[in-house]
XYZ file of C-alpha atoms in Angstrom:
623
model
C 105.337 58.466 117.609
C 102.188 60.466 116.555
C 99.964 57.874 114.487
C 96.126 57.809 112.915
C 94.870 54.233 112.668
C 91.583 53.623 110.382
C 90.402 57.602 110.801
C 86.488 58.107 109.038
C 84.621 61.332 109.194
C 81.939 63.073 108.080
C 81.242 66.932 108.058
C 77.705 68.207 107.144
C 77.216 64.998 105.587
C 80.417 65.076 103.049
C 83.048 62.557 104.205
C 86.923 63.555 103.895
C 87.589 60.642 105.983
C 87.377 57.309 105.429
C 90.394 54.544 106.503
C 92.892 57.304 106.992
C 96.584 56.149 108.458
C 99.498 57.936 109.188
C 102.769 57.834 111.642
C 105.048 60.614 111.902
C 108.455 59.905 114.868
C 109.580 62.317 117.201
C 111.110 65.047 115.092
C 108.991 64.512 111.818
C 108.073 67.759 109.765
C 105.451 67.437 108.314
C 104.069 69.441 105.087
C 99.839 68.731 104.706
C 98.356 69.080 101.070
C 96.337 68.895 99.276
C 92.801 70.722 97.523
C 90.898 73.498 99.432
C 88.136 71.249 101.249
C 89.763 68.355 100.869
C 90.065 68.423 105.906
C 93.611 70.082 105.897
C 92.222 72.457 108.808
C 89.228 69.609 109.826
C 92.286 66.677 110.505
C 94.282 69.760 112.629
C 91.103 69.594 114.770
C 91.290 65.416 115.497
C 94.882 66.176 116.569
C 93.142 68.872 119.061
C 90.565 66.925 120.017
C 88.402 69.952 119.610
C 87.426 67.444 116.915
C 86.082 63.152 117.762
C 86.600 60.860 115.168
C 83.481 58.012 114.141
C 85.647 55.361 114.126
C 89.572 54.845 114.128
C 91.982 55.846 116.672
C 94.479 59.148 117.413
C 97.647 58.413 119.321
C 100.479 60.551 120.859
C 103.485 59.276 123.734
C 102.884 59.933 126.616
C 103.345 63.945 128.004
C 103.775 65.619 125.024
C 102.904 69.138 124.725
C 101.270 71.066 121.237
C 101.357 73.671 120.541
C 99.126 75.485 117.730
C 98.051 78.535 115.709
C 95.156 79.855 116.213
C 93.440 81.616 113.738
C 91.116 83.340 115.696
C 90.566 85.408 119.121
C 88.615 87.575 121.071
C 90.149 90.554 121.267
C 91.906 92.134 124.399
C 93.719 94.335 125.981
C 97.432 92.816 127.345
C 100.090 93.718 125.741
C 101.498 92.225 122.964
C 104.504 91.076 124.504
C 102.624 89.814 127.521
C 100.720 88.366 124.870
C 103.680 86.188 123.606
C 104.207 85.586 127.511
C 100.838 84.129 127.779
C 101.591 80.959 125.502
C 103.847 79.177 127.937
C 101.630 78.808 130.404
C 103.674 76.967 132.682
C 105.852 79.415 132.897
C 102.635 81.577 134.236
C 101.533 78.976 136.558
C 104.757 79.632 138.310
C 104.624 83.256 138.461
C 101.297 83.400 139.476
C 101.519 80.393 142.111
C 104.523 83.051 143.553
C 102.404 85.700 143.861
C 100.016 84.111 145.603
C 103.196 82.724 148.012
C 104.469 85.671 148.670
C 101.069 87.298 148.912
C 100.322 84.592 151.908
C 104.281 84.576 153.003
C 105.035 81.130 152.390
C 109.087 81.613 152.381
C 109.806 77.979 151.280
C 107.095 77.702 148.826
C 108.944 81.137 147.623
C 112.384 79.446 146.993
C 110.800 76.559 145.904
C 109.052 78.653 143.093
C 112.053 80.726 142.271
C 113.825 78.088 141.808
C 111.390 75.890 138.826
C 111.394 80.038 137.415
C 115.201 79.408 136.518
C 114.801 76.327 135.417
C 112.167 77.559 132.784
C 114.054 80.104 131.526
C 111.884 82.864 133.146
C 115.386 85.490 132.994
C 114.974 85.631 129.969
C 111.628 84.373 129.067
C 111.215 88.342 128.092
C 113.863 88.573 125.642
C 112.870 85.580 123.763
C 109.753 86.285 123.294
C 111.283 90.534 121.695
C 113.079 88.461 119.781
C 110.232 85.825 118.647
C 108.414 89.237 118.065
C 110.884 90.455 116.051
C 111.729 88.388 113.675
C 108.246 88.448 113.022
C 108.368 92.202 111.864
C 106.560 94.085 115.081
C 108.645 97.267 115.905
C 110.314 97.620 120.044
C 107.573 100.497 119.939
C 105.146 98.090 119.191
C 105.412 95.627 122.291
C 103.446 97.341 124.535
C 100.265 97.900 121.971
C 97.456 96.452 122.844
C 95.880 93.167 120.572
C 93.103 94.569 120.020
C 94.519 98.166 118.754
C 96.432 95.960 115.721
C 94.481 94.501 112.467
C 93.874 91.529 111.334
C 96.640 89.868 109.676
C 98.866 91.629 112.377
C 97.448 89.579 115.687
C 97.217 85.868 112.793
C 101.650 87.805 113.059
C 100.653 87.601 117.265
C 98.956 84.702 117.100
C 101.822 83.012 115.932
C 104.084 84.537 118.186
C 102.320 82.909 120.805
C 102.545 79.522 119.276
C 106.204 79.314 118.706
C 106.860 80.795 122.442
C 104.815 78.229 123.850
C 107.107 74.655 124.543
C 106.212 72.252 122.417
C 106.765 68.559 121.836
C 104.084 69.107 118.661
C 103.856 72.574 116.402
C 100.721 72.749 114.253
C 100.706 75.480 112.498
C 97.839 76.566 110.115
C 99.004 78.949 106.330
C 101.218 80.653 109.090
C 103.880 82.578 106.172
C 99.890 84.728 104.798
C 100.453 87.950 106.249
C 104.362 87.932 106.347
C 106.311 89.359 104.069
C 109.612 88.118 103.381
C 111.882 88.384 105.609
C 109.463 87.686 108.033
C 108.887 84.346 106.486
C 113.198 83.913 105.660
C 112.901 84.573 109.661
C 110.067 81.644 110.385
C 111.897 79.304 108.517
C 115.443 79.732 110.640
C 113.290 79.535 114.022
C 111.508 76.053 112.461
C 114.516 74.658 111.149
C 115.942 74.877 114.647
C 112.558 73.474 116.045
C 112.647 70.256 117.411
C 109.882 68.777 117.721
C 107.151 67.446 115.491
C 106.270 69.624 112.834
C 102.533 70.230 111.388
C 101.729 72.584 108.930
C 99.669 73.670 106.084
C 100.399 75.666 103.847
C 100.436 77.291 100.145
C 103.507 78.115 99.695
C 106.621 75.498 98.465
C 109.741 77.547 99.048
C 109.164 77.930 102.247
C 107.990 73.928 102.291
C 110.685 73.086 100.277
C 112.655 74.339 103.126
C 111.162 73.267 106.072
C 109.877 70.532 105.791
C 111.231 66.311 105.178
C 107.780 64.923 104.836
C 104.335 65.553 102.821
C 101.255 63.752 103.974
C 99.040 64.611 100.845
C 95.035 63.746 101.633
C 92.419 63.160 97.888
C 89.778 60.842 98.336
C 89.249 60.636 101.464
C 92.828 58.768 103.004
C 95.896 60.464 102.666
C 99.268 59.692 101.184
C 102.978 59.626 103.192
C 106.115 60.697 100.936
C 108.866 61.045 102.558
C 110.771 64.535 101.914
C 110.191 67.852 100.826
C 107.105 68.934 99.059
C 109.262 69.203 95.438
C 109.919 65.307 96.091
C 106.178 64.155 96.773
C 105.665 66.576 93.284
C 107.987 64.510 91.843
C 107.197 61.338 92.706
C 103.151 62.379 92.986
C 104.396 62.528 89.427
C 105.919 59.470 88.514
C 102.939 57.876 89.917
C 100.124 60.041 88.455
C 101.734 58.145 85.083
C 101.870 54.477 86.614
C 98.426 55.132 87.617
C 97.552 55.902 83.854
C 99.912 53.148 82.374
C 97.490 50.966 84.998
C 94.500 52.796 83.341
C 95.333 52.442 79.673
C 96.705 49.018 80.263
C 93.033 47.844 81.666
C 90.974 49.862 79.642
C 92.320 48.032 76.908
C 92.151 44.793 78.480
C 88.240 45.790 79.129
C 87.814 46.728 75.460
C 89.678 42.859 74.590
C 87.128 41.508 77.474
C 83.747 43.351 75.891
C 84.668 42.546 72.394
C 85.019 38.858 72.792
C 81.289 38.724 74.716
C 79.912 40.812 72.161
C 80.553 38.283 69.472
C 80.652 35.299 71.225
C 77.980 35.324 73.250
C 75.425 33.883 71.205
C 77.131 31.365 69.928
C 76.994 28.068 72.370
C 79.879 26.746 72.244
C 82.092 29.825 73.606
C 79.462 31.112 75.921
C 80.370 29.682 79.206
C 84.047 32.137 78.140
C 81.980 34.636 77.695
C 80.104 34.146 80.869
C 83.602 34.024 82.166
C 85.064 36.373 81.466
C 81.228 39.163 81.726
C 81.916 38.152 85.424
C 86.020 38.909 85.013
C 84.281 42.586 84.029
C 82.393 42.600 86.971
C 85.451 41.598 89.491
C 87.667 43.673 87.388
C 89.029 47.196 90.035
C 88.296 50.254 89.153
C 91.333 52.561 87.963
C 90.303 55.916 88.318
C 91.856 57.837 84.690
C 94.223 60.757 86.536
C 92.808 64.179 85.719
C 96.149 66.447 86.990
C 95.259 69.554 85.579
C 94.425 72.312 87.713
C 90.829 73.549 88.062
C 91.664 77.744 87.431
C 92.257 78.758 84.040
C 93.284 82.386 83.966
C 94.928 85.048 82.449
C 95.942 88.913 82.078
C 95.246 90.356 78.289
C 97.443 92.512 77.162
C 96.623 96.075 76.268
C 96.796 97.185 72.581
C 98.260 100.141 73.035
C 100.760 100.800 75.991
C 102.685 103.769 76.503
C 107.171 103.803 76.623
C 107.650 104.760 78.939
C 104.947 103.603 81.275
C 105.564 106.214 83.480
C 108.450 107.091 85.886
C 109.573 108.462 89.144
C 111.299 111.906 88.885
C 113.150 112.448 93.146
C 110.328 110.781 94.561
C 109.167 111.902 98.435
C 106.887 109.399 98.722
C 105.718 109.790 102.923
C 102.712 110.567 104.426
C 101.277 114.059 106.190
C 104.405 115.801 104.023
C 106.477 113.775 105.759
C 108.569 111.531 103.234
C 109.549 107.517 104.323
C 111.451 107.286 100.464
C 112.849 109.939 99.530
C 114.833 110.364 95.503
C 112.986 107.960 93.598
C 114.037 107.626 90.238
C 112.372 105.057 89.272
C 111.208 104.041 85.758
C 108.491 100.971 84.026
C 108.756 100.139 80.952
C 106.533 97.793 78.813
C 107.289 94.542 79.716
C 109.001 95.005 83.285
C 108.718 93.189 85.943
C 109.628 93.970 89.590
C 109.948 92.086 92.009
C 109.431 94.729 94.917
C 111.486 93.539 98.446
C 112.521 95.157 101.484
C 111.356 94.094 105.858
C 108.609 95.054 107.478
C 107.815 98.825 107.488
C 110.381 99.458 104.560
C 107.960 101.133 102.671
C 107.144 98.499 100.629
C 103.358 99.683 100.649
C 104.345 103.241 100.801
C 105.620 102.704 97.247
C 103.512 100.704 95.590
C 100.368 103.325 97.037
C 102.508 106.314 94.774
C 102.525 104.637 92.113
C 99.511 103.955 92.176
C 98.365 107.184 92.823
C 96.621 105.928 96.186
C 99.446 108.350 98.050
C 100.921 112.262 96.101
C 104.242 112.775 96.255
C 105.773 114.414 99.110
C 108.322 116.467 96.207
C 108.803 115.224 92.815
C 106.370 114.514 89.772
C 106.104 110.815 88.510
C 105.593 111.009 84.947
C 102.392 108.888 83.719
C 101.948 108.141 79.993
C 99.086 108.794 78.448
C 98.355 104.705 77.992
C 99.432 103.264 81.240
C 96.266 102.041 82.263
C 97.176 100.396 86.734
C 95.272 96.844 88.146
C 96.455 97.431 91.002
C 95.809 94.460 93.402
C 95.861 94.506 97.957
C 94.008 93.144 100.455
C 92.032 95.608 101.460
C 90.638 95.307 98.352
C 89.205 92.202 99.409
C 87.010 94.317 101.738
C 86.092 96.435 98.996
C 83.845 93.289 97.443
C 80.012 93.755 98.202
C 79.275 91.739 100.340
C 75.231 91.508 99.442
C 76.110 91.071 95.805
C 77.188 86.953 93.561
C 80.593 86.846 91.471
C 78.287 86.190 88.786
C 76.511 89.730 90.012
C 79.723 91.533 90.409
C 81.166 90.327 86.883
C 77.440 91.784 85.353
C 78.526 95.624 87.871
C 81.797 95.397 86.268
C 80.568 95.483 82.221
C 77.675 96.172 81.554
C 75.798 93.902 78.656
C 78.245 91.370 78.716
C 76.675 88.104 77.347
C 75.259 85.399 80.542
C 76.892 83.029 78.843
C 80.611 85.065 78.668
C 80.592 86.158 81.806
C 80.007 82.366 83.013
C 83.014 81.097 81.357
C 84.847 84.062 82.290
C 84.283 83.214 86.500
C 85.409 79.403 85.443
C 88.215 80.172 84.742
C 89.359 81.862 87.793
C 87.470 78.698 90.284
C 83.548 80.544 89.948
C 81.902 77.473 88.414
C 78.477 76.013 89.304
C 76.800 77.073 93.036
C 79.874 78.980 93.934
C 79.693 81.908 91.114
C 75.660 82.426 92.445
C 77.094 83.257 96.015
C 77.523 86.105 97.846
C 80.097 87.585 99.136
C 80.184 87.569 102.403
C 80.104 83.578 101.964
C 83.361 83.334 101.129
C 86.356 82.568 102.026
C 88.922 84.398 101.868
C 91.071 82.580 98.543
C 87.376 82.630 96.491
C 88.007 86.774 97.424
C 90.725 87.020 96.307
C 90.546 84.986 93.178
C 87.333 87.469 92.931
C 89.104 90.334 93.311
C 92.029 89.784 90.766
C 88.693 88.623 87.857
C 87.991 91.892 88.239
C 91.083 93.035 88.032
C 92.524 92.119 84.571
C 88.671 93.282 83.062
C 89.362 96.774 81.975
C 92.589 95.539 80.617
C 95.351 97.288 82.612
C 98.900 97.867 81.289
C 101.391 97.820 84.631
C 99.804 95.702 86.952
C 100.591 95.995 90.404
C 99.972 93.459 93.325
C 100.992 93.696 97.128
C 101.372 89.489 98.346
C 97.994 88.542 95.536
C 99.017 84.723 96.593
C 97.750 85.186 100.218
C 94.955 82.407 101.017
C 95.242 80.885 97.249
C 96.157 77.969 97.287
C 99.068 75.663 94.960
C 96.512 75.072 91.964
C 95.521 78.914 91.779
C 99.348 79.916 92.190
C 100.303 78.123 89.688
C 98.102 79.483 87.131
C 98.108 82.735 88.736
C 102.040 82.379 87.842
C 101.395 80.717 84.333
C 98.969 84.146 83.747
C 101.703 86.524 85.014
C 104.974 84.931 83.006
C 101.827 84.816 79.196
C 101.199 88.886 80.585
C 102.558 92.074 77.565
C 101.817 94.222 80.095
C 104.047 95.344 83.498
C 104.563 94.051 86.505
C 105.249 94.840 89.880
C 105.404 92.737 92.886
C 105.884 92.686 96.623
C 105.474 88.603 97.675
C 106.896 86.448 100.115
C 105.945 84.085 98.334
C 110.178 83.158 96.212
C 109.303 80.480 93.683
C 106.371 83.100 92.398
C 108.897 85.768 92.119
C 112.006 83.504 90.692
C 109.296 82.558 88.180
C 107.512 85.745 87.043
C 110.639 88.766 87.951
C 112.820 89.432 86.318
C 114.531 93.365 88.117
C 114.398 93.566 92.166
C 113.853 96.763 93.408
C 115.195 96.811 97.427
C 113.265 99.333 99.422
C 116.083 99.462 102.571
C 116.754 103.166 105.291
C 114.149 105.166 103.128
C 115.320 104.840 99.367
C 114.702 102.126 96.902
C 117.684 100.306 95.113
C 118.048 97.995 92.509
C 119.068 94.551 93.963
C 121.717 93.368 91.353
C 121.615 89.898 93.020
C 119.496 87.301 91.454
C 116.738 86.436 94.892
C 118.554 83.105 95.944
C 121.440 85.575 97.242
C 118.895 88.252 98.632
C 117.715 84.591 101.092
C 120.587 83.702 101.937
C 121.826 87.239 103.195
C 118.184 87.661 104.751
C 118.827 84.512 106.310
C 122.672 85.347 107.099
C 121.067 87.975 109.086
C 118.388 87.371 110.909
C 120.199 84.388 112.831
C 123.266 87.225 113.654
C 120.332 89.425 115.614
C 118.188 86.104 116.655
C 122.301 85.359 117.888
C 122.832 88.701 119.735
C 118.981 88.693 121.303
C 120.074 85.001 123.038
C 123.218 86.078 123.882
C 121.920 88.763 125.558
C 119.548 87.109 127.287
C 122.219 84.641 127.659
C 124.241 87.061 129.649
C 121.237 88.409 131.625
C 120.413 85.432 133.069
C 123.975 83.979 133.157
C 124.754 87.338 135.172
C 121.214 87.001 137.065
C 122.535 84.151 138.486
C 126.117 84.596 139.460
C 124.562 87.455 141.723
C 122.260 85.540 143.181
C 124.636 82.563 143.423
C 126.191 83.487 147.097
C 122.293 84.676 148.626
C 120.660 81.147 146.603
C 123.893 79.913 149.302
C 123.285 80.718 152.224
C 119.400 80.193 151.470
C 120.208 76.659 151.119
C 122.043 76.244 153.365
C 120.316 77.996 156.134
C 117.494 75.886 155.144
C 118.993 72.808 156.184
C 119.467 73.672 159.737
C 116.735 75.035 159.806
C 115.693 70.912 159.004
C 118.476 70.054 162.018
C 117.329 72.450 164.364
C 114.392 71.305 164.718
C 114.343 67.642 164.347
C 117.025 68.332 167.157
C 114.460 70.228 169.357
C 111.384 68.190 168.085
C 113.198 65.585 169.845
C 114.830 67.512 172.832
C 110.820 68.020 173.986
C 108.716 65.304 173.341
C 110.266 63.962 176.844
C 108.841 67.107 177.786
C 105.785 66.958 176.306
C 104.819 63.903 177.948
C 102.839 64.113 181.540
C 104.151 60.820 182.455
C 107.710 60.902 181.352
C 107.943 64.742 182.952
C 106.950 63.318 185.793
C 109.535 60.738 186.687
C 112.386 63.082 185.691
C 115.091 63.225 187.879
C 116.109 67.400 188.350
C 119.334 67.338 186.647
C 117.901 66.153 183.231
C 115.011 68.096 183.324
C 117.527 71.254 183.681
C 119.694 70.078 181.352
C 116.671 69.642 178.843
C 114.818 72.610 179.775
C 118.298 74.091 178.620
C 118.654 72.702 175.692
C 114.853 73.524 174.573
C 115.457 76.940 174.962
C 119.290 77.483 173.652
C 118.008 75.677 171.142
C 115.019 77.766 170.075
C 117.491 81.147 170.556
C 118.756 79.276 167.943
C 115.660 79.014 166.049
C 114.544 81.960 166.181
C 118.130 83.686 164.999
C 118.189 80.537 161.693
C 114.427 82.506 160.803
C 115.631 85.790 161.108
C 118.904 85.710 159.055
C 116.697 83.233 156.699
C 114.319 85.934 155.838
C 116.505 88.595 155.716
C 118.658 85.912 152.816
C 115.009 85.502 150.799
C 114.060 89.584 150.617
C 117.505 90.120 149.545
C 117.465 86.923 146.517
C 113.814 88.549 145.327
C 114.805 92.004 145.814
C 117.372 90.829 143.166
C 115.038 88.783 141.160
C 112.475 91.785 139.986
C 115.604 94.810 139.736
C 116.591 92.094 136.951
C 112.988 91.058 135.591
């Protein structure tokens, strides 16, 4: 059992935890939720031992192996596949020890380590790492690329792959879906469902948490409450608790008003003074039940443009790609005012190519895009976070984008996007990823675009902001083209699905759940094929090696017997007094037996070396 007892911790002069308690049994899969800055990642630091509580204790079962997804890894030239395999530290240690034993020509140690390598499924480890990389969207051609050659988002995927490769009894994942597309998210869900250990995951994707978790730890008010069930179940339970709490607060306030009225009325009367004093003490002792403020801190909207062309734009036999080489061919699509389009497809299929062509960042390789006169586009993609001026504050960026706007209007507008008070005055350089994403979204709405083109807008956004974004998109009167791995957002705001696959863009006739079902069904087949191939390869290798392994073990057993017999025979020959006392016939017998055993020992050793070399040669060729 994982147990947190009376945890207290302050950071930067602010109390994060005071009396935090939680107990999870082996195999539980728990979501860690709460507003930004509440201490979710800090809790992971406590579990990993990088932070120590000021009070309280954390206990894990003895021998539990812990794996976590690193948020930052120094750039390395390790190839992607080798980097993922490095997650299996014990296997890497055995491989290193095996190299040393071979260099030192220690055959017994080599044989033992080969057995340990097989016990750790070393022969199928590369296939397992490749399956994880494929599931997370990497192509086979990426496997030999150095880690340092990948962009930030792809490095995060590699960090996740390494964490999944590491054998673990406790797995800690902090925002694992942030840089995944929908197909990779579906694959990760399937993998985590099969994971037999205990899982703690921080995420802001409702659908993902619903599929993966069976408990929810809600952090708030310097403590936490553990709920049984997935995220939707937690939301229902929390809503019920908030209603009960509000009712308790209302009842308390009614009782308080009655007491205060009694005290005000009878305080001056001698006959009632004692009762009035008693009620004053009761008021002082009354436990404060805070009123519930469940409203979101965000109030955002996308204004509907005054005029919109119809259609807004048309793709006419468009080929889209780079340097005149098409990635997508024959696109015939139109976008009308009010369209709600979700773009689906596996990583690398061409979703971003389609969006870049739509917004004009790429010119068609062939065909034409006909744009209406009133078809202003607002485009959001992750790379645009880097275009924010790091030296300017959110307030200054808004003033620069909207010259002449009144200060109060600017502050009210930013406040709706969560930039109130001091936060609006902080340079962009110190803003978090989620804060930068909110600011970029706030700025792109200023020109009242007729078409919103959003590429993974929810990365780094908390659940409250995702809810506000969904509501704003539902109310938006223009057209929407959305790529997102957040199925909850897609399900709430899109009513038309385009699938990018095999170089084409086609309509998907089913709904989002049926698409997810097809992708989930496909992922286990591919993973099962990889696992089956790995198992078959490993089984075939073991079958080929079995006679050699049996021969090596038989020779080792005989080597021990002959060595023991030789020691017994030569013991009297090694003692000078015994040697001199031996009868000539007995001395001749012992010397002859010693010579015979030594010859037998040399023959066994030669045969063992031959068998061991054959076994090692076979292992190298299989690897």
